[in-house]
């Protein structure tokens, strides 16, 4: 069986077992199990969720454009995944801790990460952008799946210290094949760690369809590790919010880990260095465009009697402001000084690095670049 | 002769190996339909089918471990690691299984694996995409480690590596993928220079400069620049990092009396340290000065905007040459 055959088994599209509160056309469906988790979400709150999604979509397209203009070295777009990210981020408490991969810009935004902090890594100016303790979010992980273990360790500690905070690990469908992720599931289960595994199944791991990683819905793997696995429509922000709140509450109550599979779609390329035309069909894309997370909430707002013109005007203003902030943030990123390559290699003085540093400073000084040697 | 890029040369070498031996299989992430993120396996799945060019699940340990099983069964797996920094999840399989099975089985089990790793920096990439992990592998007995520097070598060496009954870590300097050169696609392996033998790519009498991979070109440029200054540098392209062809280096150092080794990887415990020590042992009486290393700093690979300060470039190599010659250099006042 080829990967594309496997994909056709419906790992992405089979709707029957998905938690969904808002369907594709924005119609609200009742769910006895999950309605209580979003009972407080009134029209105003829905409007805010909508605004958040529009804003991060704009930030994402703006960053993609900045990459095309040569201002960023690389950018992994999140377009299509706004509901999965905003819905889950809104479920977090301030004292929870996020361990993410490289595509969770919306989560970072929700955690208060500033544009310059967000962009500096992708610009190639810094090894990391923000203080993880200040933002309650670890610096992004490029090594696929490694962060899931970190989330579990953090959660084990939180439990041992008797707190009620939880961690959440974001990773992709491809990541579920890595050893680290499987080991994370084992540890989380063995230690009843208060952690939520949040898998954004966006259909692809670069060129590889999810069917190459799994023959069953990914959430079903959870069963084998002894934790609940739940599939949610990842383009339904309300359902994602409900499911994530439910999972986090389980964690806080000491009932251990949960595996959430948010079924969504990566609308753009894997990163700005990728060419999805080589492996993905236009039909696929068109079908997913119809499931757009923002359009459906917008339709729901309109049907619920929101003043939709005011909503539109407000989100436009918010998105424009965020985009302007992003561009201003970019110009705030200074090019790093040459000698900064030696900073933070060790926490304590290290004679070897000190010596190399001195030698390199002398080397730079030979070019008459006074700053080079002393920066 | 065809003029093709370095990347295309490896692609042609793989194609030839797949055609010549149906036990050769390629395994890796995105290598099939996409043709690999660098397009090195472009077109091979279409030509040889999905059981010869296999898109694997996203799991380096999985790829390496199953390659071991395939080799047990007589296959000759060629594994692609997408980027240098992603080899580590499979490190355990490489150093405890791939490297040692021939020894542990008292020679009964062959591990003719090739582990292709695009390595090194200079392309402005994100973190974990520019590393030079070679020393980890040269420190492990049972592995051969090679690094090619030009299209002609790439074409021949990938085929030699696949033909070898030993596991070969095959390092491809990614910043050279687009460089073109002449390649004889009909070259026979029987006539080719063995992959364990170094090549003298520029002759000279004053200093021996040893390097490999992407820095070979930088070293040649340095030799050209030094020549204008009246200094004649002999540049040796190491090609094989384990084992090292000491005969070639020794013969050169006995003539020049001076050795500079350059690489992108850090200094401490690196290939350069090994060569400096070995040549000192072998050529102590011929050396005019202690061997000099020009290397990346002992730091995690820095962000893209700083890599120019990390990677040895022409000037840093020339500074190393000045050190070997006892001319004014970056250290003259400190360590004179
Ligand atoms: C250990 C490791 N292997 C390979 C890669 C290269 N790589 C980067 S992203 C990616 C695909 C990831 O897919 P998935 O986990 O589904 O996440 P997505 O990017 O789709 O959000 C690969 C193979 C990596 N970063 N780390």
XYZ file of C-alpha atoms and ligand atoms in Angstrom:
737
model
C 0.000 0.000 0.000
C 1.393 3.358 -0.896
C 1.284 6.333 1.427
C -1.393 7.994 -0.673
C -3.599 4.898 -0.382
C -3.131 5.035 3.339
C -4.102 8.637 3.382
C -7.300 7.674 1.628
C -8.247 5.489 4.579
C -9.603 8.674 6.022
C -7.143 9.443 8.762
C -7.770 13.085 8.198
C -11.304 13.305 7.020
C -13.325 10.632 8.767
C -15.703 12.837 10.707
C -17.645 10.301 12.781
C -15.375 10.156 15.792
C -14.420 13.823 15.943
C -15.579 16.073 18.741
C -17.203 18.985 16.925
C -19.334 21.804 18.249
C -19.336 24.072 15.207
C -19.730 22.435 11.846
C -18.266 23.592 8.572
C -21.035 26.072 7.914
C -20.874 27.456 11.425
C -23.913 25.672 12.813
C -23.634 24.932 16.539
C -24.297 21.324 17.507
C -25.096 20.191 20.995
C -22.718 17.903 22.859
C -23.882 16.739 26.294
C -20.338 15.789 27.124
C -18.480 18.916 26.002
C -21.031 21.748 26.157
C -20.445 22.205 29.877
C -16.781 22.933 29.204
C -17.658 25.976 27.119
C -20.834 27.033 28.909
C -19.182 30.339 29.834
C -18.296 31.165 26.241
C -20.835 33.819 25.330
C -21.081 35.832 22.158
C -18.429 38.287 23.315
C -16.025 35.476 24.066
C -16.678 33.972 20.653
C -15.961 37.324 19.081
C -12.655 37.427 20.931
C -11.744 33.923 19.734
C -12.523 35.020 16.207
C -10.379 38.123 16.588
C -7.461 36.100 17.945
C -7.612 33.772 14.971
C -7.739 36.594 12.449
C -4.849 38.356 14.146
C -2.556 35.329 14.167
C -3.433 34.522 10.585
C -2.373 38.017 9.685
C 0.822 37.757 11.726
C 1.580 34.541 9.934
C 1.002 35.921 6.447
C 2.982 39.012 7.357
C 5.911 36.886 8.551
C 5.692 34.767 5.415
C 5.895 37.964 3.367
C 8.859 39.174 5.422
C 10.628 35.921 4.644
C 9.940 36.355 0.931
C 11.419 39.842 1.203
C 14.586 38.393 2.666
C 14.014 39.763 6.167
C 13.701 36.316 7.730
C 15.824 33.289 6.952
C 12.916 30.888 7.221
C 9.323 30.745 8.436
C 7.054 27.785 9.171
C 3.518 29.005 8.414
C 0.618 28.086 10.671
C -2.216 29.051 8.301
C -5.091 26.613 8.705
C -4.137 25.708 12.248
C -5.465 28.836 13.972
C -8.354 27.115 15.717
C -6.195 24.296 17.038
C -3.695 26.752 18.459
C -5.989 29.503 19.699
C -8.546 27.107 21.139
C -5.961 25.181 23.110
C -3.986 28.253 24.176
C -7.162 29.854 25.555
C -7.698 26.794 27.738
C -4.377 27.250 29.533
C -3.978 28.875 32.928
C -1.189 31.355 33.472
C 0.771 28.940 35.605
C 0.582 26.099 33.093
C 3.650 25.574 30.958
C 3.872 25.114 27.191
C 6.403 22.944 25.374
C 6.002 23.500 21.654
C 7.557 22.777 18.313
C 8.446 25.467 15.774
C 5.003 26.175 14.294
C 3.134 27.350 17.386
C 3.376 31.087 16.780
C -0.235 31.573 17.847
C 0.442 29.952 21.202
C 3.465 32.181 21.685
C 1.375 35.223 20.791
C -1.263 34.213 23.335
C 1.462 33.767 25.944
C 2.517 37.377 25.450
C 5.604 36.811 23.350
C 6.559 40.073 21.620
C 7.018 40.242 17.846
C 10.767 40.872 18.069
C 11.073 37.907 20.433
C 9.087 35.781 18.020
C 11.041 36.766 14.922
C 14.631 36.978 16.126
C 15.236 33.253 15.791
C 13.760 33.100 12.293
C 15.800 36.114 11.313
C 18.918 34.229 12.395
C 19.842 36.883 14.952
C 19.503 34.910 18.151
C 19.443 31.356 19.402
C 16.161 32.003 21.168
C 13.729 34.853 21.548
C 12.055 34.855 24.912
C 12.449 34.006 28.557
C 10.620 30.693 29.027
C 9.914 31.426 32.685
C 8.437 34.833 31.950
C 6.181 33.524 29.182
C 5.475 30.126 30.704
C 6.475 28.640 27.397
C 9.671 26.801 26.545
C 11.720 27.992 23.599
C 10.563 26.248 20.415
C 11.863 22.825 19.563
C 13.164 21.892 16.143
C 14.226 18.353 17.005
C 11.017 16.542 16.234
C 9.263 15.306 19.348
C 11.982 16.065 21.918
C 9.770 18.585 23.719
C 7.183 15.971 24.647
C 9.608 14.427 27.120
C 10.383 17.833 28.570
C 6.680 18.482 29.088
C 6.355 15.196 30.933
C 9.328 15.898 33.178
C 7.943 19.345 34.020
C 4.574 17.790 34.807
C 6.102 15.082 36.995
C 7.792 17.821 38.977
C 4.590 19.832 39.241
C 2.829 16.798 40.664
C 5.595 15.957 43.119
C 5.545 19.535 44.349
C 1.829 19.267 44.962
C 0.776 22.040 42.599
C -2.235 21.987 40.300
C -0.485 23.326 37.250
C -0.180 21.268 34.128
C 2.002 21.218 31.051
C 1.002 20.883 27.450
C 3.144 19.454 24.675
C 2.512 20.487 21.089
C 3.748 18.266 18.292
C 2.799 17.144 14.815
C 1.478 13.959 13.297
C 4.936 13.089 12.016
C 6.362 13.437 15.499
C 4.267 10.542 16.751
C 6.670 8.192 14.969
C 9.694 9.363 16.924
C 10.989 7.340 19.822
C 10.991 10.379 22.099
C 7.243 10.846 21.785
C 6.563 7.222 22.564
C 8.866 7.368 25.550
C 7.103 10.512 26.702
C 3.790 8.692 26.594
C 5.221 5.870 28.683
C 6.642 8.184 31.346
C 3.524 10.324 31.479
C 1.387 7.284 32.018
C 3.685 5.587 34.518
C 3.893 8.701 36.672
C 0.345 10.001 36.123
C 1.931 13.208 34.986
C -0.388 16.217 34.625
C 0.406 16.725 30.965
C -1.694 17.155 27.854
C -0.270 15.789 24.623
C -1.646 18.058 21.940
C -1.016 16.588 18.516
C -1.839 18.853 15.608
C -2.493 16.348 12.889
C -2.118 18.705 9.954
C -1.984 15.932 7.417
C 1.643 16.209 6.491
C 5.158 15.799 7.797
C 6.892 17.823 5.097
C 6.026 15.615 2.087
C 4.820 12.600 4.011
C 1.090 12.075 4.476
C -0.067 11.124 7.952
C -0.992 7.709 6.583
C 2.683 6.885 6.430
C 3.022 7.425 10.175
C -0.115 5.604 11.221
C -2.832 3.307 9.995
C -5.229 4.362 12.692
C -6.325 7.717 13.978
C -3.404 8.919 16.070
C -5.549 9.408 19.160
C -6.100 5.676 19.316
C -2.463 5.163 20.161
C -3.203 6.598 23.580
C -5.101 3.474 24.552
C -1.980 1.377 24.355
C -0.215 3.733 26.744
C -3.069 3.710 29.208
C -4.461 7.197 28.788
C -7.534 8.607 27.104
C -7.121 9.652 23.495
C -9.568 12.042 21.954
C -9.989 13.331 18.417
C -11.261 16.808 17.953
C -12.072 18.824 14.878
C -8.977 20.996 14.907
C -10.672 23.647 12.786
C -13.413 24.134 15.353
C -12.034 26.544 17.910
C -14.866 25.951 20.351
C -14.460 22.187 20.340
C -10.714 22.521 20.755
C -11.221 24.846 23.711
C -13.679 22.430 25.318
C -11.560 19.342 24.846
C -8.364 21.009 26.044
C -10.070 22.384 29.152
C -11.405 18.924 29.889
C -7.961 17.359 29.496
C -6.249 20.034 31.598
C -8.813 19.598 34.366
C -8.195 15.843 34.405
C -4.511 16.631 34.776
C -5.144 19.077 37.631
C -7.315 16.570 39.442
C -4.427 14.108 39.390
C -5.981 11.818 36.810
C -2.923 11.899 34.602
C -2.172 12.550 30.963
C -4.480 12.887 27.974
C -3.716 12.623 24.293
C -5.585 15.066 22.058
C -5.473 14.711 18.299
C -6.629 17.925 16.673
C -7.439 17.107 13.077
C -6.530 20.082 10.947
C -4.626 20.974 7.813
C -1.472 22.812 6.935
C -2.686 25.102 4.175
C 0.695 26.439 3.129
C 4.097 24.862 2.627
C 5.861 23.072 5.484
C 8.230 26.017 5.667
C 9.073 28.788 3.237
C 11.830 26.458 1.942
C 9.344 23.797 0.886
C 7.420 23.264 -2.356
C 4.196 21.386 -1.608
C 3.275 21.216 -5.303
C 5.628 18.278 -5.565
C 3.509 16.105 -3.298
C 0.082 17.591 -2.654
C -2.988 17.959 -4.840
C -4.981 21.120 -5.375
C -8.212 19.199 -4.721
C -7.074 18.412 -1.228
C -6.358 22.009 -0.578
C -9.688 23.149 -1.965
C -11.562 20.678 0.231
C -9.790 21.979 3.287
C -10.381 25.558 2.358
C -14.060 24.795 2.895
C -13.331 23.740 6.434
C -11.542 26.970 7.245
C -11.604 27.656 10.977
C -12.111 31.393 10.658
C -14.861 31.341 8.042
C -16.908 28.932 10.088
C -16.756 30.951 13.276
C -17.520 34.069 11.287
C -20.618 32.392 9.856
C -21.625 31.331 13.322
C -21.214 34.854 14.676
C -23.337 36.252 11.871
C -26.031 33.665 12.518
C -25.920 34.341 16.258
C -26.869 37.956 15.807
C -23.493 39.586 16.283
C -23.104 42.982 14.664
C -20.983 41.510 11.921
C -19.929 44.813 10.381
C -18.603 45.916 13.737
C -16.877 42.558 14.156
C -15.239 42.900 10.752
C -14.125 46.432 11.375
C -12.734 45.487 14.749
C -10.743 42.500 13.501
C -9.384 44.449 10.597
C -8.159 47.101 12.967
C -6.682 44.505 15.324
C -4.951 42.637 12.499
C -3.527 45.815 11.005
C -2.223 46.827 14.393
C -0.622 43.434 14.967
C 0.973 43.499 11.524
C 2.376 46.957 12.169
C 3.679 45.770 15.531
C 5.333 42.829 13.831
C 7.102 45.022 11.309
C 8.162 47.416 14.039
C 9.364 44.416 16.036
C 11.502 43.320 13.142
C 13.306 46.619 12.942
C 13.946 46.398 16.677
C 16.082 43.295 16.176
C 19.713 44.336 16.152
C 22.358 42.303 14.383
C 24.335 40.415 17.009
C 27.932 41.345 17.813
C 30.651 38.961 16.567
C 32.012 38.155 20.020
C 28.554 37.190 21.235
C 29.115 33.746 19.715
C 30.949 32.905 22.942
C 28.190 33.991 25.284
C 26.248 31.468 27.364
C 28.129 28.380 26.230
C 28.532 27.604 29.915
C 26.818 29.001 32.985
C 30.115 29.165 34.859
C 33.505 30.430 33.783
C 35.238 28.005 31.478
C 38.937 28.352 30.809
C 38.799 26.709 27.418
C 36.119 29.003 26.029
C 37.793 32.018 27.663
C 41.000 31.224 25.864
C 39.302 30.718 22.516
C 37.448 33.946 23.025
C 40.636 35.885 23.716
C 42.297 34.413 20.691
C 39.377 35.269 18.466
C 39.216 38.809 19.794
C 42.879 39.230 18.845
C 42.134 37.812 15.458
C 39.285 40.260 14.839
C 41.416 43.105 16.143
C 43.957 42.438 13.380
C 41.426 43.814 10.936
C 41.399 47.086 12.800
C 37.819 46.460 13.845
C 37.958 47.867 17.350
C 34.389 46.882 18.133
C 34.892 43.363 16.943
C 37.373 42.650 19.675
C 35.533 44.167 22.551
C 31.839 43.612 21.846
C 32.468 13.815 -19.183
C 29.374 15.622 -17.957
C 29.275 18.894 -16.111
C 26.861 18.412 -13.237
C 26.312 19.693 -9.734
C 27.595 18.006 -6.616
C 24.032 17.085 -5.681
C 23.308 15.635 -9.088
C 26.552 13.640 -8.925
C 25.355 11.894 -5.779
C 21.964 11.355 -7.388
C 23.672 9.735 -10.371
C 25.864 7.631 -8.113
C 22.807 6.390 -6.222
C 20.985 5.689 -9.497
C 23.916 3.668 -10.744
C 24.153 1.698 -7.488
C 20.408 0.973 -7.499
C 20.625 -0.203 -11.094
C 23.699 -2.382 -10.549
C 22.571 -4.209 -7.408
C 18.978 -4.924 -6.481
C 19.968 -5.361 -2.855
C 20.645 -1.647 -2.627
C 17.737 0.170 -0.984
C 17.421 3.802 0.009
C 15.620 4.735 3.220
C 14.780 8.132 4.660
C 12.342 10.899 5.415
C 10.897 12.649 2.356
C 13.323 10.915 -0.028
C 10.641 9.376 -2.266
C 7.945 11.595 -3.711
C 9.724 14.819 -2.758
C 13.168 13.554 -3.744
C 14.592 14.648 -0.397
C 14.713 18.158 0.994
C 17.881 18.729 -1.058
C 16.473 16.727 -4.016
C 19.417 14.334 -3.880
C 17.144 11.327 -4.470
C 15.046 13.155 -7.075
C 13.405 10.827 -9.561
C 14.745 7.629 -8.002
C 11.464 6.437 -6.519
C 9.720 6.909 -9.856
C 12.475 4.924 -11.538
C 13.048 2.111 -9.052
C 9.816 1.886 -7.104
C 8.754 2.327 -3.516
C 10.512 -0.788 -2.234
C 13.900 0.463 -3.404
C 13.461 4.117 -2.474
C 11.510 4.132 0.719
C 9.850 7.092 2.384
C 10.011 6.077 6.028
C 8.044 7.240 9.035
C 9.609 10.198 10.837
C 11.959 8.261 13.087
C 15.722 8.237 12.773
C 16.165 5.426 15.294
C 13.532 3.521 13.370
C 15.280 4.069 10.055
C 18.693 3.079 11.392
C 17.460 0.096 13.342
C 15.469 -1.333 10.468
C 18.430 -0.739 8.176
C 20.417 -2.979 10.515
C 17.755 -5.648 10.104
C 17.791 -5.248 6.345
C 21.563 -5.608 6.329
C 21.235 -8.777 8.430
C 19.162 -10.074 5.527
C 21.710 -9.180 2.897
C 20.450 -5.790 1.782
C 22.734 -2.809 1.347
C 20.749 0.041 2.884
C 21.606 3.638 2.125
C 20.086 5.832 4.781
C 19.519 9.548 4.330
C 19.598 11.667 7.463
C 17.807 14.863 6.529
C 20.213 17.230 8.296
C 23.311 16.672 10.426
C 21.555 17.711 13.641
C 18.954 14.978 13.265
C 21.336 12.047 13.293
C 21.393 11.920 17.080
C 18.096 10.112 17.636
C 19.720 7.275 15.661
C 23.106 7.642 17.341
C 22.551 4.662 19.604
C 21.771 2.372 16.683
C 24.841 3.656 14.820
C 27.433 3.364 17.573
C 26.167 0.324 19.428
C 24.723 -1.707 16.562
C 25.867 -0.627 13.100
C 29.477 -0.110 14.181
C 29.861 -3.217 16.295
C 27.874 -6.029 14.736
C 30.681 -7.312 12.538
C 32.956 -7.498 15.559
C 30.350 -8.915 17.903
C 29.352 -11.587 15.418
C 33.004 -12.489 14.893
C 32.772 -11.455 11.274
C 29.638 -13.349 10.334
C 27.287 -10.408 10.024
C 28.092 -7.713 7.488
C 26.780 -4.179 7.938
C 27.234 -2.619 4.512
C 25.215 0.438 5.453
C 25.798 3.893 4.095
C 24.639 6.750 6.294
C 24.372 9.873 4.154
C 24.480 13.096 6.150
C 24.349 16.582 4.631
C 26.784 18.285 7.009
C 28.271 21.614 7.890
C 27.178 25.211 7.767
C 27.339 28.272 5.631
C 23.792 28.212 4.286
C 22.123 30.484 6.823
C 19.945 27.705 8.191
C 18.001 27.365 11.430
C 19.531 25.669 14.479
C 20.470 21.973 14.254
C 20.870 22.331 10.477
C 24.570 23.185 10.216
C 26.450 20.809 12.459
C 29.700 18.963 12.002
C 29.239 15.721 13.943
C 32.133 13.831 12.370
C 34.249 13.396 15.489
C 31.519 11.406 17.232
C 31.746 8.887 14.441
C 35.509 8.846 13.958
C 35.753 8.011 17.651
C 33.682 4.876 17.117
C 35.568 1.798 15.989
C 33.867 -0.124 13.229
C 32.707 2.870 11.234
C 34.361 4.355 8.187
C 33.830 8.085 7.885
C 34.298 9.885 4.586
C 33.622 13.396 3.335
C 33.717 14.311 -0.326
C 34.395 17.794 -1.626
C 33.639 17.838 -5.357
C 31.204 16.307 -7.858
C 33.640 13.793 -9.371
C 34.541 12.379 -5.966
C 30.916 12.449 -4.868
C 29.866 10.291 -7.791
C 32.573 7.717 -7.273
C 32.729 7.747 -3.486
C 29.023 7.178 -2.956
C 29.286 4.089 -5.133
C 32.406 2.932 -3.306
C 30.687 3.480 0.012
C 27.714 1.395 -1.076
C 30.031 -1.318 -2.414
C 31.970 -1.406 0.866
C 31.160 -4.224 3.249
C 31.808 -1.886 6.155
C 29.362 0.733 7.379
C 30.237 4.152 5.994
C 29.214 7.509 7.408
C 29.058 9.557 4.219
C 29.302 13.290 4.844
C 28.039 15.620 2.135
C 29.027 19.289 2.504
C 25.612 20.790 1.895
C 26.838 24.216 0.969
C 28.548 22.612 -2.036
C 25.454 20.841 -3.374
C 24.946 23.372 -6.163
C 28.557 23.620 -7.258
C 29.226 22.185 -10.704
C 32.119 20.079 -11.860
C 33.148 17.542 -14.441
C 32.104 13.979 -13.738
C 32.855 10.881 -15.736
C 29.610 8.968 -15.393
C 31.175 5.914 -17.006
C 34.039 5.849 -14.524
C 34.694 2.326 -13.377
C 35.109 1.688 -9.692
C 38.010 -0.626 -10.381
C 40.126 2.252 -11.687
C 38.993 4.802 -9.165
C 41.098 6.120 -6.335
C 40.096 4.157 -3.226
C 37.917 6.219 -0.886
C 40.415 5.781 1.938
C 43.104 7.687 0.083
C 43.593 11.433 0.350
C 44.125 13.696 -2.668
C 46.658 16.453 -3.027
C 44.596 19.155 -4.691
C 47.298 21.839 -4.793
C 51.047 21.301 -4.624
C 53.310 23.470 -2.573
C 56.486 23.407 -0.570
C 56.062 25.752 2.407
C 53.074 24.503 4.376
C 50.853 21.425 4.306
C 47.194 22.345 4.685
C 44.870 19.437 5.392
C 41.112 19.728 5.250
C 37.933 18.066 3.952
C 34.404 18.754 2.786
C 33.336 22.322 2.076
C 36.616 23.803 3.329
C 38.624 22.178 0.551
C 37.535 24.968 -1.780
C 38.301 27.600 0.857
C 41.743 26.028 1.341
C 42.425 26.139 -2.388
C 41.427 29.781 -2.444
C 43.749 30.390 0.476
C 46.569 28.678 -1.407
C 45.956 30.921 -4.398
C 45.936 34.002 -2.203
C 49.104 32.911 -0.371
C 50.902 32.269 -3.636
C 50.544 35.941 -4.493
C 52.299 36.575 -1.224
C 55.124 34.195 -2.091
C 53.952 31.345 0.141
C 53.396 27.973 -1.419
C 50.756 25.818 0.253
C 50.142 22.163 -0.398
C 46.441 21.420 0.039
C 45.369 17.903 0.915
C 41.747 16.848 0.631
C 41.488 14.208 3.313
C 38.397 12.479 1.842
C 38.527 9.764 4.514
C 38.399 10.845 8.158
C 38.431 7.310 9.492
C 40.819 5.859 8.653
C 43.064 8.819 7.805
C 45.533 8.407 4.964
C 48.614 9.341 6.980
C 51.019 8.289 4.252
C 49.970 11.193 2.056
C 50.072 13.749 4.873
C 53.365 12.440 6.206
C 55.074 12.629 2.844
C 53.930 16.200 2.460
C 54.886 17.303 5.974
C 58.332 15.800 5.592
C 58.823 18.178 2.705
C 57.191 21.271 4.163
C 57.911 20.837 7.862
C 54.663 22.658 8.665
C 51.123 21.432 9.137
C 47.810 23.258 9.305
C 44.558 21.337 9.707
C 41.276 23.136 9.071
C 37.703 22.108 9.751
C 34.328 23.609 10.604
C 33.836 21.380 13.624
C 35.036 22.570 17.019
C 38.660 22.257 18.043
C 38.396 20.167 21.169
C 38.559 16.454 20.483
C 38.179 17.058 16.763
C 39.612 15.404 13.682
C 42.257 18.130 13.586
C 43.444 17.236 17.076
C 43.807 13.638 15.997
C 45.782 14.511 12.904
C 47.985 16.987 14.747
C 48.830 14.397 17.374
C 49.443 11.598 14.909
C 51.609 13.703 12.632
C 53.587 14.941 15.613
C 54.242 11.336 16.554
C 55.212 10.368 13.056
C 57.052 13.470 11.869
C 58.421 15.064 15.031
C 61.901 15.356 13.608
C 60.668 16.982 10.432
C 58.340 19.516 11.978
C 59.607 23.101 12.224
C 56.706 24.205 14.415
C 53.849 22.591 16.282
C 50.887 21.688 14.033
C 48.230 24.384 13.834
C 44.477 23.911 13.963
C 42.004 26.293 12.345
C 38.546 25.248 13.432
C 35.064 26.340 14.384
C 34.805 27.577 17.959
C 33.815 25.206 20.726
C 30.316 26.623 20.893
C 26.922 25.370 19.805
C 26.508 26.313 16.143
C 25.520 29.983 16.286
C 22.507 31.711 14.697
C 22.752 32.402 10.972
C 23.830 36.005 11.349
C 26.860 34.911 13.343
C 28.020 31.891 11.393
C 30.561 33.938 9.457
C 32.369 34.468 12.779
C 32.310 30.786 13.553
C 33.272 29.134 10.306
C 36.908 29.175 9.241
C 37.172 31.324 6.136
C 40.026 32.232 3.865
C 41.433 34.813 6.271
C 41.338 32.521 9.253
C 43.091 29.828 7.283
C 45.743 32.300 6.180
C 46.171 33.381 9.789
C 46.751 29.717 10.646
C 49.298 29.485 7.858
C 51.052 32.556 9.260
C 51.198 30.825 12.620
C 52.772 27.774 11.025
C 55.286 30.026 9.294
C 56.069 32.004 12.429
C 54.919 35.195 10.688
C 52.966 37.889 12.497
C 49.578 36.428 13.258
C 46.688 36.669 15.663
C 48.655 34.997 18.433
C 52.085 36.471 17.961
C 52.002 38.659 21.040
C 50.098 36.369 23.356
C 51.709 33.064 22.794
C 55.080 34.030 21.380
C 14.676 14.567 14.674
C 14.298 15.337 13.466
N 14.252 14.700 12.277
C 13.950 15.371 11.148
C 13.664 16.696 11.197
C 13.336 17.464 9.916
N 11.945 17.857 9.906
C 11.574 19.090 10.326
S 9.943 19.254 10.363
C 9.675 17.680 9.807
C 8.276 17.194 9.643
C 7.491 17.301 10.897
O 6.181 16.913 10.710
P 5.129 16.940 11.876
O 5.691 16.320 13.096
O 3.879 16.351 11.342
O 4.920 18.482 12.185
P 4.444 19.664 11.232
O 5.684 20.326 10.695
O 3.590 19.105 10.159
O 3.701 20.619 12.090
C 10.893 17.051 9.592
C 11.039 15.693 9.064
C 13.727 17.330 12.459
N 13.484 18.643 12.594
N 14.029 16.629 13.569
